[in-house]
Coordinates of C-alpha atoms in Angstrom, one line a residue:
Chain F
M1 CA -9.8 -1.4 -17.7
V2 CA -10.4 -0.1 -14.7
P3 CA -7.5 1.0 -13.2
L4 CA -6.7 -1.8 -10.0
T5 CA -4.8 0.3 -7.3
R6 CA -4.2 4.2 -8.4
G7 CA -5.9 6.6 -6.6
S8 CA -7.6 3.4 -4.5
G9 CA -5.7 3.8 -1.3
A10 CA -7.3 1.8 1.7
A11 CA -6.9 4.3 4.0
Q12 CA -7.1 8.3 2.6
T13 CA -8.6 9.9 5.3
A14 CA -8.4 10.0 8.9
Q15 CA -12.4 10.7 9.2
P16 CA -14.0 11.0 12.8
P17 CA -16.4 8.8 14.0
P18 CA -19.5 10.3 12.6
S19 CA -20.9 9.9 15.8
R20 CA -18.7 11.5 17.8
P21 CA -20.4 14.8 19.3
G22 CA -19.0 18.4 18.9
L23 CA -18.5 20.9 16.7
A24 CA -19.0 20.5 12.8
E25 CA -16.3 20.3 10.3
A26 CA -16.6 23.5 9.4
D27 CA -17.0 25.3 13.2
L28 CA -14.0 23.1 14.3
V29 CA -11.9 24.5 11.3
E30 CA -13.1 28.1 12.4
G31 CA -12.1 27.6 15.9
L32 CA -8.8 26.2 15.2
K33 CA -7.9 29.2 13.2
T34 CA -9.0 32.2 16.5
S35 CA -7.3 29.3 18.2
D36 CA -10.2 28.1 20.1
D37 CA -9.2 25.9 22.8
R38 CA -11.7 24.1 22.6
A39 CA -11.5 23.6 19.5
A40 CA -8.4 22.3 19.4
E41 CA -9.2 20.0 22.0
Q42 CA -11.8 18.1 20.1
F43 CA -9.5 18.4 17.1
V44 CA -7.0 16.1 18.4
R45 CA -9.3 13.8 20.2
D46 CA -11.7 13.2 16.7
Y47 CA -8.8 12.9 14.1
G48 CA -5.7 12.0 17.4
P49 CA -7.0 8.0 16.8
A50 CA -6.8 7.6 13.3
A51 CA -3.5 9.7 13.2
L52 CA -2.0 7.2 15.6
R53 CA -3.6 4.3 13.6
V54 CA -1.7 6.3 10.2
A55 CA 2.1 6.6 11.9
R56 CA 1.8 2.9 13.5
R57 CA 1.8 1.4 10.0
F58 CA 5.0 3.3 9.4
L59 CA 6.9 3.7 12.9
E60 CA 6.8 0.0 14.7
S61 CA 8.0 1.3 17.9
E62 CA 4.9 3.1 20.1
D63 CA 6.9 5.7 21.4
D64 CA 8.1 7.3 17.7
A65 CA 4.3 6.6 16.4
E66 CA 2.8 8.4 19.5
D67 CA 5.4 11.0 18.9
A68 CA 4.4 11.5 14.9
A69 CA 1.4 11.5 15.4
Q70 CA 1.8 14.3 17.8
E71 CA 4.1 16.1 15.9
G72 CA 1.3 16.0 12.9
L73 CA -1.8 17.2 14.8
I74 CA 0.6 20.3 16.4
Q75 CA 1.7 20.7 12.7
A76 CA -2.1 20.7 11.6
I77 CA -3.3 22.7 14.0
R78 CA -0.5 25.3 13.1
A79 CA -1.2 25.3 9.2
I80 CA -4.7 25.2 9.9
G81 CA -4.6 28.7 8.2
S82 CA -3.8 27.3 5.0
F83 CA -6.6 25.2 4.9
R84 CA -8.9 25.8 1.9
G85 CA -11.1 22.9 2.5
D86 CA -10.3 22.0 -1.5
S87 CA -10.9 18.0 0.9
A88 CA -11.9 17.1 4.1
L89 CA -10.1 17.9 7.2
G90 CA -9.5 14.6 7.6
T91 CA -7.7 14.1 4.4
W92 CA -5.5 16.9 4.7
V93 CA -5.0 16.0 8.3
H94 CA -3.6 12.3 7.4
R95 CA -1.2 13.6 5.1
I96 CA 0.2 15.9 7.6
V97 CA 0.8 12.8 9.5
V98 CA 1.6 10.8 7.1
N99 CA 5.1 13.0 6.3
A100 CA 5.6 13.7 10.1
A101 CA 5.8 9.3 10.4
L102 CA 7.9 9.4 7.3
K103 CA 10.4 11.8 8.2
R104 CA 10.6 9.8 11.8
V105 CA 11.0 6.7 9.6
G106 CA 13.9 8.2 8.2
A107 CA 15.9 8.0 4.7
I108 CA 14.6 5.4 2.2
E109 CA 17.7 3.8 1.2
R110 CA 18.9 4.6 -1.7
D111 CA 20.3 1.2 -3.0
P112 CA 18.8 -1.4 -0.8
T113 CA 21.0 -3.5 0.8
S114 CA 18.3 -5.9 2.6
S115 CA 17.5 -8.7 0.3
L116 CA 14.0 -10.3 -1.0
E117 CA 15.7 -13.3 -1.6
G118 CA 13.9 -16.1 -2.7
M119 CA 10.6 -13.7 -2.8
M120 CA 11.3 -13.1 -6.5
P121 CA 9.5 -14.6 -9.4
V122 CA 11.4 -17.3 -11.0
F123 CA 12.2 -17.8 -14.3
D124 CA 13.7 -20.8 -15.9
R125 CA 16.5 -20.2 -19.1
N126 CA 14.1 -19.7 -21.6
D127 CA 13.2 -16.7 -19.2
C128 CA 9.6 -18.8 -18.9
R129 CA 7.8 -18.0 -16.0
I130 CA 7.9 -21.3 -13.2
E131 CA 4.5 -20.4 -10.7
P132 CA 3.0 -22.6 -8.8
L133 CA -0.6 -23.0 -9.0
H134 CA -3.0 -22.8 -6.3
T135 CA -6.6 -24.6 -7.7
L136 CA -9.2 -24.0 -4.5
V137 CA -8.3 -20.4 -3.9
P138 CA -10.7 -18.8 -0.9
P139 CA -12.0 -15.5 -2.2
V140 CA -10.3 -12.5 -1.0
D141 CA -13.8 -11.9 1.3
V142 CA -13.9 -15.3 2.7
L143 CA -10.2 -14.9 3.5
L144 CA -11.0 -11.5 5.4
E145 CA -13.1 -13.4 7.6
R146 CA -10.2 -15.3 9.5
R147 CA -9.0 -13.4 12.1
E148 CA -5.5 -15.1 11.3
T149 CA -5.7 -13.8 8.0
R150 CA -5.1 -9.9 8.9
A151 CA -2.7 -10.6 11.4
F152 CA -0.9 -12.8 8.8
V153 CA -0.9 -9.9 5.9
R154 CA -0.2 -7.5 8.7
Q155 CA 3.0 -9.1 10.0
S156 CA 3.9 -10.0 6.4
I157 CA 4.0 -5.8 5.4
Q158 CA 5.7 -5.5 8.7
S159 CA 8.4 -7.8 7.6
L160 CA 9.4 -5.8 4.3
P161 CA 12.5 -4.4 4.9
Q162 CA 11.8 -1.0 4.8
G163 CA 13.0 0.4 1.3
Y164 CA 9.6 -1.4 0.4
R165 CA 7.7 -1.2 2.8
V166 CA 7.1 2.4 2.9
P167 CA 6.4 2.2 -1.1
I168 CA 3.9 -0.2 -0.6
L169 CA 2.5 2.0 2.2
L170 CA 1.7 4.9 0.6
R171 CA 0.5 3.5 -3.2
D172 CA -1.6 1.2 -1.9
I173 CA -2.5 1.9 1.6
E174 CA -2.9 5.4 1.8
G175 CA -3.9 6.3 -1.6
Y176 CA -0.9 8.2 -3.4
S177 CA -0.3 8.3 -6.8
T178 CA 3.0 7.3 -8.0
R179 CA 4.5 10.7 -8.1
E180 CA 2.9 12.1 -4.9
A181 CA 5.0 8.3 -3.2
A182 CA 8.1 9.1 -5.3
E183 CA 8.1 12.9 -4.1
A184 CA 7.4 12.0 -0.5
I185 CA 10.3 9.8 -0.2
G186 CA 12.7 11.2 -2.7
L187 CA 12.7 8.6 -5.0
S188 CA 12.1 8.8 -8.9
E189 CA 8.8 8.0 -10.2
G190 CA 10.9 4.8 -12.1
A191 CA 12.7 3.8 -8.9
L192 CA 9.3 4.3 -7.2
K193 CA 7.6 2.0 -9.6
V194 CA 10.1 -0.9 -9.4
R195 CA 10.5 -1.0 -5.3
L196 CA 6.5 -1.0 -5.8
H197 CA 6.6 -3.7 -8.1
R198 CA 9.4 -5.4 -6.2
A199 CA 7.4 -5.3 -2.9
R200 CA 4.3 -6.3 -3.9
A201 CA 5.6 -9.6 -5.7
A202 CA 7.0 -9.8 -2.3
L203 CA 4.3 -9.6 -0.2
K204 CA 2.4 -11.8 -3.0
K205 CA 5.1 -14.7 -2.2
A206 CA 4.8 -14.0 1.5
L207 CA 0.8 -14.7 1.0
E208 CA 0.9 -17.6 -1.1
P209 CA 0.5 -20.3 2.6
L210 CA -3.0 -18.4 2.2
F211 CA -3.9 -19.0 -1.1
K212 CA -2.8 -22.6 -0.6
G213 CA -6.6 -23.6 0.7
G214 CA -6.7 -20.6 3.0
H215 CA -5.3 -21.9 6.2
L216 CA -2.1 -21.3 7.6
Chain I
M1 CA -4.5 -33.0 0.3
S2 CA -2.1 -30.3 -1.7
H3 CA -3.3 -27.6 -3.9
D4 CA -0.2 -26.9 -4.8
H5 CA 1.8 -27.8 -8.0
R6 CA 3.7 -25.8 -10.9
A7 CA 0.9 -23.9 -13.3
T8 CA 2.5 -25.7 -16.3
G9 CA 5.0 -28.5 -16.4
D10 CA 8.9 -28.9 -18.1
F11 CA 8.1 -29.8 -21.2
G12 CA 5.4 -27.4 -21.3
R13 CA 7.6 -24.5 -20.5
A14 CA 9.8 -25.9 -23.2
V15 CA 7.1 -25.6 -25.3
R16 CA 6.9 -22.2 -24.4
G17 CA 10.1 -21.3 -25.3
I18 CA 10.7 -22.4 -28.5
M19 CA 7.3 -20.4 -29.0
F20 CA 9.2 -17.2 -27.7
K21 CA 12.1 -17.9 -30.1
L22 CA 10.0 -18.3 -33.1
L23 CA 7.2 -15.6 -32.4
P24 CA 9.3 -12.6 -31.6
F25 CA 6.5 -10.5 -31.0
V26 CA 5.3 -12.4 -28.2
M27 CA 6.7 -11.2 -25.0
T28 CA 8.8 -13.7 -22.5
C29 CA 7.2 -13.8 -19.0
R30 CA 10.4 -12.1 -17.9
E31 CA 9.5 -9.0 -20.4
F32 CA 5.7 -9.6 -19.4
E33 CA 6.7 -8.9 -15.3
G34 CA 7.8 -5.5 -16.4
F35 CA 4.6 -4.4 -17.7
I36 CA 2.6 -5.5 -15.0
L37 CA 2.4 -2.5 -12.5
D38 CA 1.8 -0.2 -15.8
Y39 CA -0.8 -2.4 -17.0
L40 CA -2.5 -2.8 -13.5
D41 CA -2.5 1.1 -13.8
D42 CA -4.3 1.1 -16.8
R43 CA -0.9 3.1 -18.8
L44 CA 0.2 0.7 -21.0
S45 CA -0.1 2.1 -24.6
T46 CA -2.5 -0.3 -27.3
K47 CA -0.3 -2.2 -28.3
A48 CA 1.9 -2.8 -25.3
R49 CA -1.7 -3.9 -23.4
W50 CA -2.3 -6.0 -27.0
L51 CA 0.9 -7.9 -26.6
F52 CA 0.3 -8.1 -22.6
R53 CA -2.5 -9.8 -22.8
L54 CA -1.9 -12.0 -26.0
H55 CA 1.4 -13.5 -23.6
L56 CA -2.0 -14.2 -21.1
L57 CA -3.8 -16.0 -23.5
F58 CA -0.2 -18.3 -24.3
C59 CA 0.8 -18.4 -20.9
R60 CA -0.6 -19.9 -17.7
D61 CA 1.9 -19.9 -15.9
C62 CA 1.4 -15.9 -16.1
R63 CA -2.1 -16.3 -15.7
A64 CA -1.6 -17.7 -12.5
Y65 CA 0.8 -15.5 -11.4
L66 CA -1.5 -12.2 -12.1
A67 CA -3.8 -13.5 -10.6
A68 CA -2.0 -14.3 -7.4
Y69 CA -0.6 -10.7 -7.5
R70 CA -3.4 -8.7 -7.9
R71 CA -5.4 -11.1 -5.1
S72 CA -2.6 -10.3 -2.8
V73 CA -2.9 -6.5 -3.7
R74 CA -6.4 -6.5 -2.9
L75 CA -5.9 -8.5 0.1
N76 CA -3.5 -6.4 2.0
Q77 CA -6.1 -3.0 0.5
A78 CA -9.2 -5.0 2.6
V79 CA -7.4 -5.3 5.6
F80 CA -6.5 -1.8 6.0
S81 CA -9.6 -0.3 4.5
D82 CA -11.4 -2.4 7.1
P83 CA -14.1 -0.4 9.1
G84 CA -13.9 -2.5 11.9
A85 CA -10.2 -2.6 12.0
P86 CA -9.3 -1.4 15.2
L87 CA -9.3 2.1 16.1
P88 CA -8.3 4.0 19.5
E89 CA -11.4 5.1 20.8
E90 CA -9.7 8.1 23.2
V91 CA -6.1 8.7 21.8
P92 CA -3.9 9.0 24.8
G93 CA -4.3 12.0 27.6
G94 CA -1.2 12.6 27.4
L95 CA -1.1 13.2 23.3
V96 CA -4.1 15.6 24.1
K97 CA -2.0 17.7 26.8
A98 CA 1.2 17.9 24.6
V99 CA -0.5 19.1 21.5
L100 CA -2.3 21.4 23.9
A101 CA 0.9 22.7 25.6
A102 CA 2.6 23.3 22.1
R103 CA -0.2 25.9 21.0
S104 CA 0.2 27.5 24.5
V105 CA 3.8 27.8 23.6
D106 CA 2.8 29.5 19.9
A107 CA 1.0 31.7 21.5
D108 CA 3.1 32.8 23.6
D109 CA 6.2 33.1 21.0
P110 CA 5.5 36.1 18.4
D111 CA 8.2 33.8 16.2
V112 CA 6.1 30.9 15.5
D113 CA 4.0 31.3 12.2

């Protein structure tokens, strides 16, 4: 079976638009290593938009997101000497920006007090699941054609408590492995998996209105 | 028109509950819940995967649940991987200036690597 989600995160790179003119990646990296101002400016203009988008996923405040993107880009320029080209520059920058955003998110709650009450699976006294059955569920691509679907999914993610939102962002969106995500936020792999599963269960519950015929 | 009703009625669940007691090798729905993440990551042992799938054969509620769980993960990933999602064409001018200014400070400061 092909794993559903491991390593299939949606947004693992911070690639610049392919049509943007300027230095090629190798020349850009060399320019940054030699402190070329033109290369630095192009780097920010090329990778800044994606860095901002990544930071906005983790931080609600636009100011915080801009600060995190800025920190990430500065750190990337400072560390460019350690870029070996094993991955695309965008992938490398992406990880640095995620780390900068995580610092601003703050410490992940060890024992989240925020409740997911009403969002978890329901079982009867015999440990049998009680689950609604939706008989006419539109396919994912049909759901995606509706503008309100995207807004609803984004809002549903944002409404998760921070201790659950960050694990689901790292694993399912940013493409981190379980181990990488656990290390990034200082949890054990086991704790990360528990958080991720609860977050997905809560998200599934939140998205159920979409599955009831697809209209909100 | 509502398409929302329970996958299995009380009678069906009662029968399943009896089955769990009579056939201890069949995992309960609550036990099944604990294997979902590893199943989707393809990290279950051969035996555990077999037991997981056996439960799915018996349990309509867990089939419905797993389908909705996978659908919501895919939907979430699709929304964020959408190439048409808004990506600001230009970064804020302040961001470019701030990063370039930080570089200038670095260049002037011999303690910065």
